[in-house]
Coordinates of C-alpha atoms in Angstrom, one line a residue:
M105 CA 69.8 -12.5 13.5
P106 CA 66.2 -13.6 12.9
T107 CA 64.8 -16.2 15.2
A108 CA 62.1 -17.3 12.8
L109 CA 61.9 -17.5 9.0
S110 CA 59.2 -18.7 6.7
L111 CA 59.6 -21.0 3.7
A112 CA 58.2 -18.9 0.9
P113 CA 59.9 -19.7 -2.5
A114 CA 57.4 -17.6 -4.4
E115 CA 58.6 -14.5 -2.5
L116 CA 62.3 -14.9 -3.1
R117 CA 62.3 -11.9 -5.5
L118 CA 65.3 -13.3 -7.4
A119 CA 64.5 -11.6 -10.7
E120 CA 64.2 -8.2 -8.9
L121 CA 67.5 -8.7 -7.1
T122 CA 69.4 -9.5 -10.3
E123 CA 67.8 -7.4 -13.1
T124 CA 69.7 -4.2 -12.2
N125 CA 73.1 -5.9 -12.0
R126 CA 73.7 -9.2 -13.9
P127 CA 70.4 -10.6 -15.3
T128 CA 72.2 -13.6 -16.9
Q129 CA 73.0 -14.9 -13.5
L130 CA 69.3 -15.5 -12.7
P131 CA 69.3 -19.1 -13.8
L132 CA 72.1 -19.9 -11.3
L133 CA 70.3 -18.2 -8.4
T134 CA 67.0 -19.9 -9.4
R135 CA 68.7 -23.2 -9.4
I136 CA 70.1 -22.6 -5.9
A137 CA 66.7 -21.5 -4.7
G138 CA 65.1 -24.6 -6.2
L139 CA 67.6 -27.0 -4.4
L140 CA 67.1 -25.2 -1.1
S141 CA 63.3 -25.2 -1.4
A142 CA 63.1 -28.9 -2.3
S143 CA 65.4 -30.1 0.4
T144 CA 64.2 -32.2 3.3
A145 CA 67.3 -31.0 5.2
V146 CA 66.1 -27.3 5.1
T147 CA 63.6 -26.1 7.6
H148 CA 63.4 -22.4 6.8
L149 CA 64.5 -20.3 3.9
I150 CA 64.6 -16.6 3.0
V151 CA 66.6 -14.5 0.6
R152 CA 67.9 -11.0 1.1
G153 CA 70.0 -8.7 -0.9
S154 CA 70.7 -5.2 -2.2
L155 CA 68.7 -3.7 -5.1
A156 CA 71.3 -1.1 -5.7
S157 CA 73.0 -0.9 -9.1
G158 CA 76.8 -0.6 -9.6
T159 CA 77.7 -4.1 -8.4
A160 CA 78.4 -5.6 -11.9
D161 CA 81.4 -7.6 -10.6
R162 CA 79.3 -9.3 -8.0
L163 CA 76.1 -11.4 -7.9
S164 CA 73.8 -8.6 -6.6
D165 CA 75.0 -9.3 -3.0
V166 CA 72.4 -12.0 -2.6
D167 CA 72.3 -13.9 0.7
F168 CA 70.4 -17.1 1.2
V169 CA 69.5 -17.5 4.9
V170 CA 68.9 -21.2 5.5
G171 CA 67.5 -23.0 8.5
I172 CA 68.9 -26.5 8.5
H173 CA 68.7 -29.6 10.6
D174 CA 71.8 -29.7 12.7
R175 CA 72.7 -33.3 11.8
D176 CA 72.8 -32.4 8.1
L177 CA 75.0 -29.4 8.4
P178 CA 78.5 -31.1 8.0
A179 CA 77.5 -32.9 4.8
F180 CA 75.6 -29.9 3.6
A181 CA 78.6 -27.6 3.8
L182 CA 81.0 -30.3 2.6
A183 CA 79.2 -30.7 -0.8
L184 CA 79.2 -27.0 -1.7
N185 CA 82.5 -26.4 -3.4
D186 CA 82.6 -29.7 -5.4
L187 CA 79.1 -29.3 -6.7
M188 CA 79.5 -25.8 -7.9
T189 CA 82.7 -26.6 -9.7
V190 CA 80.5 -28.6 -12.1
A191 CA 77.0 -27.0 -11.8
G192 CA 78.3 -23.4 -12.0
G193 CA 80.0 -24.0 -15.3
A194 CA 76.9 -25.7 -16.7
L195 CA 74.5 -23.0 -15.7
L196 CA 76.7 -20.0 -16.2
P197 CA 79.6 -20.7 -18.5
G198 CA 82.7 -18.6 -17.9
W199 CA 81.6 -17.8 -14.3
R200 CA 85.2 -18.1 -13.0
D201 CA 86.3 -15.4 -15.4
T202 CA 83.5 -13.0 -14.8
I203 CA 82.7 -13.2 -11.1
V204 CA 85.2 -12.2 -8.5
A205 CA 86.0 -14.3 -5.5
D206 CA 84.2 -17.5 -6.5
L207 CA 80.7 -16.0 -6.9
G208 CA 81.6 -13.3 -4.5
G209 CA 78.2 -11.8 -4.0
I210 CA 76.4 -15.0 -3.1
G211 CA 76.4 -15.8 0.6
F212 CA 74.9 -18.5 2.7
V213 CA 74.0 -18.0 6.3
F214 CA 73.3 -21.3 8.0
L215 CA 71.0 -21.4 11.0
V216 CA 70.2 -24.4 13.3
Q217 CA 67.6 -25.0 15.9
H218 CA 68.8 -24.3 19.5
E219 CA 66.5 -24.2 22.4
G220 CA 63.5 -23.6 20.1
K221 CA 65.1 -20.8 18.2
L222 CA 67.2 -20.6 15.0
R223 CA 70.7 -19.5 15.7
A224 CA 73.7 -18.9 13.5
A225 CA 75.8 -22.0 12.8
I226 CA 78.1 -20.7 10.2
S227 CA 78.3 -17.6 7.9
R228 CA 80.5 -17.8 4.8
K229 CA 80.8 -16.8 1.2
T230 CA 80.6 -20.0 -0.8
P231 CA 80.9 -20.9 -4.5
A232 CA 78.2 -23.5 -4.5
P233 CA 74.7 -24.6 -3.6
A234 CA 74.8 -28.0 -2.0
L235 CA 72.7 -30.9 -3.0
L236 CA 70.4 -30.4 -0.1
I237 CA 68.6 -33.6 0.7
D238 CA 68.2 -36.1 3.5
D239 CA 71.5 -37.5 4.8
T240 CA 70.7 -41.2 3.9
S241 CA 71.0 -40.4 0.1
L242 CA 73.1 -37.3 0.1
A243 CA 76.3 -38.9 -1.2
I244 CA 74.5 -40.9 -3.9
R245 CA 72.5 -38.0 -5.3
T246 CA 75.3 -35.5 -5.0
L247 CA 77.6 -37.8 -7.0
T248 CA 74.8 -38.5 -9.5
V249 CA 74.2 -34.8 -10.2
M250 CA 77.9 -34.1 -10.4
A251 CA 78.5 -36.9 -12.9
R252 CA 75.5 -35.9 -15.0
Q253 CA 76.8 -32.3 -15.1
A254 CA 80.3 -33.5 -16.0
V255 CA 78.9 -35.4 -19.0
D256 CA 77.1 -32.2 -20.1
L257 CA 80.4 -30.3 -19.9
G258 CA 82.3 -32.9 -21.8
R259 CA 84.4 -33.8 -18.7
G260 CA 84.5 -37.5 -19.3
R261 CA 87.1 -38.4 -16.7
D262 CA 85.4 -36.5 -13.9
A263 CA 82.0 -38.0 -14.9
V264 CA 83.4 -41.5 -14.7
R265 CA 85.0 -40.9 -11.3
F266 CA 81.8 -39.4 -9.9
A267 CA 79.8 -42.3 -11.3
R268 CA 82.1 -44.9 -9.9
Q269 CA 81.9 -43.4 -6.5
G270 CA 78.1 -43.3 -6.7
R271 CA 78.1 -46.9 -7.9
Q272 CA 80.0 -47.9 -4.7
Q273 CA 77.4 -46.0 -2.6
T274 CA 74.5 -47.8 -4.4
R275 CA 75.8 -51.1 -3.3
V276 CA 74.8 -50.0 0.2
R277 CA 71.5 -48.3 -0.7
V278 CA 70.1 -50.5 -3.5
P279 CA 66.9 -48.3 -4.3
A280 CA 69.2 -45.5 -5.4
V281 CA 70.2 -47.6 -8.4
R282 CA 67.0 -46.4 -10.1
G283 CA 68.4 -42.9 -10.0
V284 CA 71.7 -43.6 -11.7
G285 CA 70.8 -46.3 -14.2
D286 CA 70.4 -44.0 -17.1
L287 CA 73.5 -42.1 -16.0
R288 CA 75.6 -45.2 -16.2
I289 CA 74.3 -45.9 -19.7
A290 CA 75.0 -42.3 -20.8
L291 CA 78.5 -42.4 -19.3
A292 CA 79.3 -45.7 -21.1
V293 CA 78.2 -44.0 -24.4
E294 CA 80.3 -40.9 -23.6
C295 CA 83.4 -43.0 -23.0
G296 CA 82.9 -45.1 -26.1
E297 CA 81.9 -48.3 -24.2
V298 CA 78.8 -48.8 -26.4
D299 CA 78.5 -52.5 -25.9
E300 CA 78.5 -52.1 -22.2
A301 CA 75.9 -49.3 -22.5
A302 CA 73.7 -51.4 -24.7
E303 CA 73.9 -54.3 -22.3
R304 CA 73.0 -52.2 -19.4
A305 CA 70.0 -50.8 -21.2
R306 CA 68.8 -54.3 -22.1
T307 CA 69.1 -55.6 -18.5
A308 CA 67.9 -52.4 -16.7
D309 CA 65.0 -52.8 -14.4
T310 CA 62.6 -50.0 -15.3
A311 CA 59.5 -51.3 -13.6
M312 CA 59.8 -48.8 -10.7
L313 CA 60.7 -45.8 -12.8
D314 CA 58.2 -43.1 -13.6
A315 CA 57.4 -42.3 -17.2
A316 CA 60.0 -39.5 -17.5
G317 CA 62.7 -41.6 -15.9
R318 CA 61.9 -44.5 -18.2
A319 CA 62.0 -42.2 -21.2
R320 CA 65.3 -40.8 -20.1
M321 CA 66.9 -44.2 -19.8
L322 CA 65.5 -45.3 -23.2
V323 CA 67.0 -42.2 -24.9
A324 CA 70.4 -43.1 -23.4
A325 CA 69.9 -46.7 -24.6
A326 CA 69.0 -45.5 -28.1
A327 CA 72.2 -43.4 -28.2
A328 CA 74.1 -46.6 -27.4
E329 CA 72.5 -48.5 -30.2
A330 CA 73.1 -45.7 -32.6
R331 CA 76.8 -45.7 -31.7
R332 CA 76.9 -49.4 -32.5
Q333 CA 75.4 -48.6 -35.9
A334 CA 72.2 -50.5 -34.9
V335 CA 69.9 -47.9 -36.3
G336 CA 66.8 -50.1 -36.4
R337 CA 67.2 -51.0 -32.8
A338 CA 67.8 -47.3 -31.9
A339 CA 64.6 -46.4 -33.7
A340 CA 62.6 -49.0 -31.9
V341 CA 64.0 -47.8 -28.5
L342 CA 63.2 -44.2 -29.3
R343 CA 59.7 -45.1 -30.2
E344 CA 59.4 -46.9 -26.9
A345 CA 60.6 -43.7 -25.2
E346 CA 58.1 -41.7 -27.1
E347 CA 55.3 -43.9 -25.9
A348 CA 56.5 -43.7 -22.3
A349 CA 56.7 -39.9 -22.2
P350 CA 56.0 -37.9 -25.4
L351 CA 56.6 -34.5 -23.7
R352 CA 59.9 -35.7 -22.3
L353 CA 61.0 -36.7 -25.8
R354 CA 60.0 -33.4 -27.2
L355 CA 61.9 -31.4 -24.6
D356 CA 65.1 -33.6 -24.6
P357 CA 67.7 -32.0 -26.9
F358 CA 69.6 -35.3 -27.1
A359 CA 66.5 -37.1 -28.3
R360 CA 65.7 -34.4 -30.8
E361 CA 69.2 -34.7 -32.2
L362 CA 68.9 -38.4 -32.6
L363 CA 65.5 -38.0 -34.4
I364 CA 67.2 -35.6 -36.8
V365 CA 70.3 -37.6 -37.5
L366 CA 69.2 -41.2 -37.5
P367 CA 66.8 -41.1 -40.5
T368 CA 69.7 -40.2 -42.7
R369 CA 71.5 -43.3 -41.5
A370 CA 68.6 -45.7 -41.8
G371 CA 69.2 -48.5 -44.2
D372 CA 65.6 -49.2 -45.1
A373 CA 62.5 -47.1 -45.7
A374 CA 60.5 -48.6 -42.8
T375 CA 63.1 -47.5 -40.2
A376 CA 63.4 -44.1 -41.7
A377 CA 59.6 -43.7 -41.6
L378 CA 59.5 -44.8 -38.0
L379 CA 62.1 -42.2 -37.0
R380 CA 60.4 -39.4 -39.0
G381 CA 57.1 -40.3 -37.3
G382 CA 58.8 -39.9 -34.0
G383 CA 60.3 -36.6 -35.1
R384 CA 56.8 -35.2 -36.0
T385 CA 55.4 -36.4 -32.7
G386 CA 58.3 -34.9 -30.9
G387 CA 57.5 -31.5 -32.4
L388 CA 60.1 -31.6 -35.2
G389 CA 57.8 -31.9 -38.2

């Protein structure tokens, strides 16, 4: 077992490890690597695996060897299965039917510092990357990601459950509300509670959000207004989102859909023109 590893995301060789076996699984592996690399809980990271062909029923036998702060390990391991249940389906639809033993070929080897050296803490096959972040916000961010992914998968009940659990956590850690505000609006829209969504959008404090975060919240708010048949208000909110982050609007498939559909529902020429102008700026015209 290595006693020292170096954090080198650029050298993970994920494409090389997957191209001879199941190239479609590269996004999932890349997502895992990104979570690991961005984590403040992770101290070291390396990936290893076989380049041999003939493992089509497995994920190229990829192992992530992860050095992690000892205090973070319990929560780290606890989050794995729950997160992958949602994230795996979003990134690789049908993975339960096509990959044996819950992502059989992906392994995680966890190492912790002991007497100045990295030593094995646990070695296991696992179906999930954890949301690997500092322990003060682990629960909130994990629940937020799980709820957002559940919305993407159309799993409304799960999304509401995760969001409510996250909401309980945010009462303890108030700054985290900034991270789940747009999620709450989106969930309300998804569950048909459009009046609640619109009210949340109007009262949301966006002062501390960055441009992309503000645009994301405004797109969710525009969807709420559209569901309430308030097309003029939806158009104005979308324009505000465009001004906050034009690139975000261009890349957001939900925003693009709104810009296509809403002009056909506009009751006056001015609103339709406003929406079409946003569509051209967003790369649709």
